[in-house]
XYZ file of N, CA and C in Angstrom:
399
model
N -118.109 -88.148 -20.146
C -117.703 -88.443 -21.505
C -116.803 -87.337 -22.026
N -115.840 -87.738 -22.818
C -114.884 -86.757 -23.299
C -115.335 -86.042 -24.572
N -116.118 -86.681 -25.427
C -116.575 -86.046 -26.660
C -117.978 -86.525 -26.996
N -118.619 -85.792 -27.885
C -119.903 -86.234 -28.422
C -119.613 -87.007 -29.696
N -120.409 -88.057 -29.935
C -120.202 -88.836 -31.148
C -121.554 -89.321 -31.655
N -121.702 -89.285 -32.957
C -122.869 -89.851 -33.620
C -122.330 -90.885 -34.588
N -122.836 -92.086 -34.482
C -122.394 -93.163 -35.354
C -123.578 -93.566 -36.223
N -123.509 -93.241 -37.497
C -124.616 -93.535 -38.390
C -124.366 -94.835 -39.153
N -125.404 -95.340 -39.794
C -125.303 -96.595 -40.543
C -124.141 -96.533 -41.525
N -123.354 -97.614 -41.542
C -122.233 -97.701 -42.459
C -120.947 -97.086 -41.944
N -120.989 -96.440 -40.787
C -119.785 -95.844 -40.212
C -119.200 -96.758 -39.142
N -117.964 -96.519 -38.809
C -117.312 -97.254 -37.735
C -116.177 -98.103 -38.260
N -115.212 -98.312 -37.399
C -114.067 -99.145 -37.729
C -114.515 -100.602 -37.799
N -114.245 -101.260 -38.918
C -114.649 -102.656 -39.101
C -113.467 -103.580 -38.836
N -113.688 -104.549 -37.948
C -112.665 -105.510 -37.570
C -113.174 -106.907 -37.838
N -112.266 -107.841 -38.056
C -112.677 -109.221 -38.291
C -112.142 -110.116 -37.187
N -112.922 -111.118 -36.861
C -112.504 -112.154 -35.926
C -112.790 -113.484 -36.615
N -112.330 -114.585 -36.059
C -112.585 -115.867 -36.722
C -114.073 -116.195 -36.885
N -114.939 -115.604 -36.054
C -116.353 -115.983 -36.096
C -117.315 -114.829 -36.369
N -116.812 -113.613 -36.661
C -117.723 -112.487 -36.848
C -116.996 -111.286 -37.449
N -117.810 -110.349 -37.918
C -117.324 -109.028 -38.295
C -117.807 -108.077 -37.216
N -116.905 -107.288 -36.683
C -117.229 -106.390 -35.579
C -117.023 -104.963 -36.048
N -118.035 -104.130 -35.874
C -117.917 -102.718 -36.190
C -117.915 -101.940 -34.884
N -116.879 -101.141 -34.687
C -116.801 -100.301 -33.493
C -117.742 -99.127 -33.719
N -118.849 -99.099 -32.994
C -119.840 -98.028 -33.163
C -119.510 -96.837 -32.265
N -119.120 -97.112 -31.020
C -118.683 -96.073 -30.088
C -117.479 -96.642 -29.341
N -116.341 -95.998 -29.463
C -115.136 -96.518 -28.817
C -114.911 -95.846 -27.472
N -114.038 -96.442 -26.695
C -113.705 -95.900 -25.389
C -113.109 -94.508 -25.462
N -112.483 -94.174 -26.592
C -111.909 -92.825 -26.712
C -113.000 -91.758 -26.742
N -114.236 -92.152 -27.103
C -115.349 -91.202 -27.128
C -116.081 -91.119 -25.790
N -115.792 -92.047 -24.890
C -116.529 -92.095 -23.616
C -115.622 -91.913 -22.410
N -114.412 -91.466 -22.651
C -113.467 -91.337 -21.562
C -113.108 -92.685 -20.959
N -113.237 -93.748 -21.751
C -112.910 -95.096 -21.289
C -113.998 -95.748 -20.452
N -115.173 -95.136 -20.380
C -116.256 -95.671 -19.544
C -116.918 -96.909 -20.150
N -117.164 -96.896 -21.459
C -117.822 -98.023 -22.117
C -117.551 -97.978 -23.605
N -117.910 -99.085 -24.283
C -117.802 -99.188 -25.737
C -119.027 -99.917 -26.273
N -119.366 -99.643 -27.534
C -120.499 -100.284 -28.181
C -120.058 -100.815 -29.537
N -120.382 -102.091 -29.788
C -119.991 -102.763 -31.023
C -121.216 -103.354 -31.701
N -121.182 -103.390 -33.027
C -122.171 -104.109 -33.821
C -121.479 -105.381 -34.301
N -122.064 -106.518 -34.007
C -121.454 -107.806 -34.345
C -122.341 -108.514 -35.358
N -121.741 -108.920 -36.472
C -122.440 -109.676 -37.508
C -121.755 -111.034 -37.617
N -122.507 -112.091 -37.345
C -121.923 -113.432 -37.347
C -122.755 -114.365 -38.220
N -122.092 -115.259 -38.968
C -122.809 -116.230 -39.798
C -123.285 -117.419 -38.979
N -124.144 -118.225 -39.587
C -124.648 -119.444 -38.950
C -123.496 -120.316 -38.484
N -123.701 -120.934 -37.338
C -122.721 -121.878 -36.825
C -122.212 -121.511 -35.448
N -121.263 -122.328 -35.009
C -120.670 -122.125 -33.695
C -119.616 -121.027 -33.765
N -119.521 -120.284 -32.685
C -118.489 -119.253 -32.576
C -117.267 -119.872 -31.904
N -116.531 -119.070 -31.222
C -115.332 -119.542 -30.516
C -115.719 -120.567 -29.453
N -114.789 -121.437 -29.063
C -115.075 -122.346 -27.954
C -115.372 -121.537 -26.691
N -116.030 -122.146 -25.711
C -116.287 -121.400 -24.473
C -114.983 -120.772 -23.949
N -115.101 -119.524 -23.544
C -113.936 -118.770 -23.077
C -114.363 -117.771 -22.006
N -113.385 -117.164 -21.367
C -113.631 -116.176 -20.315
C -112.920 -114.880 -20.696
N -113.588 -113.762 -20.475
C -112.972 -112.456 -20.675
C -112.986 -111.716 -19.337
N -111.960 -110.942 -19.040
C -111.912 -110.279 -17.748
C -112.818 -109.050 -17.637
N -113.499 -108.688 -18.705
C -114.382 -107.518 -18.665
C -115.841 -107.963 -18.776
N -116.755 -107.211 -18.125
C -118.178 -107.504 -18.268
C -118.686 -106.960 -19.602
N -119.754 -107.579 -20.096
C -120.359 -107.115 -21.348
C -121.811 -107.554 -21.392
N -122.534 -106.985 -22.349
C -123.927 -107.362 -22.570
C -124.162 -107.451 -24.067
N -125.047 -108.359 -24.466
C -125.449 -108.502 -25.865
C -126.924 -108.136 -25.983
N -127.271 -107.493 -27.101
C -128.665 -107.191 -27.442
C -128.864 -107.610 -28.898
N -129.777 -108.543 -29.154
C -129.972 -109.079 -30.503
C -130.845 -108.136 -31.337
N -130.331 -107.776 -32.518
C -131.049 -106.910 -33.452
C -131.838 -107.748 -34.454
N -131.188 -108.730 -35.079
C -131.906 -109.660 -35.965
C -131.222 -111.017 -35.945
N -132.000 -112.031 -36.271
C -131.504 -113.400 -36.243
C -131.744 -114.044 -34.879
N -131.258 -115.272 -34.764
C -131.431 -116.027 -33.517
C -130.117 -116.690 -33.156
N -129.790 -116.627 -31.872
C -128.556 -117.230 -31.404
C -128.781 -117.826 -30.028
N -127.969 -118.814 -29.712
C -127.984 -119.395 -28.378
C -126.681 -118.989 -27.705
N -126.789 -118.493 -26.499
C -125.606 -118.130 -25.725
C -125.446 -119.152 -24.607
N -124.303 -119.778 -24.565
C -123.967 -120.694 -23.482
C -123.202 -119.874 -22.455
N -123.783 -119.715 -21.271
C -123.205 -118.896 -20.217
C -123.178 -119.693 -18.929
N -121.997 -119.921 -18.410
C -121.836 -120.682 -17.163
C -122.543 -122.034 -17.224
N -122.481 -122.688 -18.396
C -123.078 -124.003 -18.563
C -124.568 -123.999 -18.830
N -125.201 -122.835 -18.869
C -126.643 -122.731 -19.116
C -126.881 -122.121 -20.499
N -127.775 -122.715 -21.281
C -128.062 -122.270 -22.641
C -129.228 -121.285 -22.643
N -129.048 -120.155 -23.323
C -130.073 -119.107 -23.411
C -130.355 -118.833 -24.882
N -131.604 -119.019 -25.305
C -132.008 -118.779 -26.685
C -132.390 -117.311 -26.825
N -131.719 -116.590 -27.711
C -131.959 -115.165 -27.885
C -132.450 -114.867 -29.294
N -133.463 -114.033 -29.378
C -134.012 -113.586 -30.653
C -134.107 -112.057 -30.596
N -134.538 -111.397 -31.680
C -134.562 -109.932 -31.678
C -135.273 -109.369 -30.446
N -134.608 -108.411 -29.840
C -135.129 -107.779 -28.637
C -134.635 -108.415 -27.348
N -133.977 -109.564 -27.438
C -133.438 -110.238 -26.253
C -132.077 -109.655 -25.895
N -131.772 -109.663 -24.606
C -130.483 -109.181 -24.121
C -129.967 -110.111 -23.037
N -128.662 -110.132 -22.866
C -128.040 -110.960 -21.841
C -126.797 -110.236 -21.312
N -126.569 -110.354 -20.024
C -125.376 -109.803 -19.385
C -124.392 -110.943 -19.157
N -123.146 -110.712 -19.524
C -122.089 -111.700 -19.320
C -121.094 -111.107 -18.314
N -121.096 -111.649 -17.099
C -120.191 -111.116 -16.070
C -118.726 -111.383 -16.427
N -117.814 -110.619 -15.836
C -116.401 -110.880 -16.090
C -116.021 -112.286 -15.634
N -115.173 -112.919 -16.429
C -114.624 -114.256 -16.152
C -115.649 -115.387 -16.167
N -116.853 -115.140 -16.654
C -117.855 -116.210 -16.794
C -117.604 -116.940 -18.109
N -117.545 -118.285 -18.099
C -117.358 -119.008 -19.352
C -118.575 -118.822 -20.265
N -118.325 -118.497 -21.538
C -119.425 -118.226 -22.459
C -118.997 -118.436 -23.908
N -119.991 -118.627 -24.763
C -119.841 -118.649 -26.211
C -121.228 -118.501 -26.811
N -121.311 -118.438 -28.139
C -122.626 -118.390 -28.785
C -122.614 -119.225 -30.056
N -123.824 -119.654 -30.448
C -124.047 -120.376 -31.695
C -125.175 -119.680 -32.433
N -124.979 -119.403 -33.716
C -125.979 -118.733 -34.543
C -126.868 -119.783 -35.187
N -128.185 -119.656 -35.018
C -129.137 -120.635 -35.535
C -129.837 -120.216 -36.818
N -129.707 -118.962 -37.208
C -130.308 -118.456 -38.444
C -129.163 -118.208 -39.440
N -129.473 -117.876 -40.695
C -128.370 -117.654 -41.640
C -127.312 -116.673 -41.124
N -127.741 -115.723 -40.327
C -126.800 -114.802 -39.679
C -127.499 -114.191 -38.468
N -126.716 -113.540 -37.643
C -127.261 -112.806 -36.505
C -126.523 -111.481 -36.431
N -127.245 -110.469 -36.027
C -126.626 -109.176 -35.761
C -127.002 -108.804 -34.338
N -125.970 -108.493 -33.540
C -126.257 -108.072 -32.170
C -125.322 -106.951 -31.769
N -125.758 -106.205 -30.780
C -124.935 -105.158 -30.209
C -124.220 -105.732 -29.009
N -122.954 -105.412 -28.869
C -122.178 -105.809 -27.696
C -121.757 -104.529 -26.986
N -122.143 -104.435 -25.738
C -121.841 -103.281 -24.903
C -120.830 -103.737 -23.866
N -119.708 -103.045 -23.764
C -118.672 -103.462 -22.823
C -118.298 -102.306 -21.896
N -118.147 -102.636 -20.630
C -117.696 -101.665 -19.643
C -116.199 -101.453 -19.831
N -115.745 -100.209 -19.737
C -114.337 -99.896 -19.921
C -113.988 -99.750 -21.388
N -112.692 -99.788 -21.666
C -112.254 -99.582 -23.052
C -111.283 -100.666 -23.527
N -111.380 -101.851 -22.931
C -110.430 -102.913 -23.278
C -110.908 -103.830 -24.407
N -112.205 -103.898 -24.638
C -112.713 -104.837 -25.639
C -112.295 -104.421 -27.050
N -112.272 -103.131 -27.352
C -111.854 -102.716 -28.695
C -110.371 -103.017 -28.918
N -109.556 -102.844 -27.885
C -108.132 -103.190 -28.021
C -107.984 -104.681 -28.314
N -108.781 -105.499 -27.640
C -108.757 -106.942 -27.893
C -109.182 -107.243 -29.330
N -110.313 -106.668 -29.775
C -110.790 -106.924 -31.137
C -109.779 -106.453 -32.188
N -109.124 -105.318 -31.963
C -108.124 -104.837 -32.920
C -106.949 -105.814 -33.003
N -106.489 -106.271 -31.849
C -105.377 -107.211 -31.809
C -105.778 -108.538 -32.458
N -106.977 -109.017 -32.159
C -107.478 -110.261 -32.745
C -107.596 -110.128 -34.265
N -108.091 -108.987 -34.732
C -108.255 -108.752 -36.165
C -106.895 -108.739 -36.874
N -105.881 -108.199 -36.223
C -104.551 -108.088 -36.822
C -103.696 -109.339 -36.652
N -103.797 -110.004 -35.495
C -102.860 -111.076 -35.167
C -103.493 -112.435 -34.894
N -104.799 -112.537 -35.024
C -105.451 -113.830 -34.822
C -105.451 -114.270 -33.364
N -105.544 -115.571 -33.175
C -105.742 -116.130 -31.842
C -104.584 -115.909 -30.879
N -103.419 -115.536 -31.381
C -102.313 -115.246 -30.463
C -102.624 -114.029 -29.592
N -103.653 -113.263 -29.942
C -104.059 -112.086 -29.153
C -104.741 -112.459 -27.844
N -105.287 -113.670 -27.754
C -106.077 -114.045 -26.579
C -105.348 -113.805 -25.264
N -104.191 -114.385 -25.104
C -103.452 -114.290 -23.849
C -103.050 -112.876 -23.491
N -102.779 -112.053 -24.493
C -102.362 -110.665 -24.219
C -103.471 -109.850 -23.580
N -104.723 -110.321 -23.692
C -105.866 -109.565 -23.174
C -106.587 -110.313 -22.050
N -105.973 -111.351 -21.540
C -106.554 -112.071 -20.409
C -107.721 -112.973 -20.768
N -107.876 -113.279 -22.072
C -108.942 -114.173 -22.510
C -108.451 -115.606 -22.353
N -109.205 -116.415 -21.628
C -108.816 -117.810 -21.367
C -109.948 -118.750 -21.737
N -109.571 -120.017 -21.910
C -110.594 -121.025 -22.219
C -110.902 -121.839 -20.993
């Protein structure tokens, strides 16, 4: 790791996507590009259509309930549940409670670049980051 970082409640770069608010809790610049950690807050309902990302990631649910569709299989997640999403696996999620908060852990430092581009430029960012449907 290149630096030490402490991310306390209320800190972090806040980004918006069509289906959630994403707070960058630990960015790749703090880990030498090894990994990133995000706090995701999403309202009830369906998220993006099933899609594929070229980077691996994992979700850990903090509060609320969500279903993750991964490779055609539905997984019901509640607080304390976690799931690994391999690179290029088709996936999406649906929030079943008024909202859900989960942590997203991503290998490498590409997910924050994607979220920043998505927050600034909307869905036209997908192709620039290898995200496909």
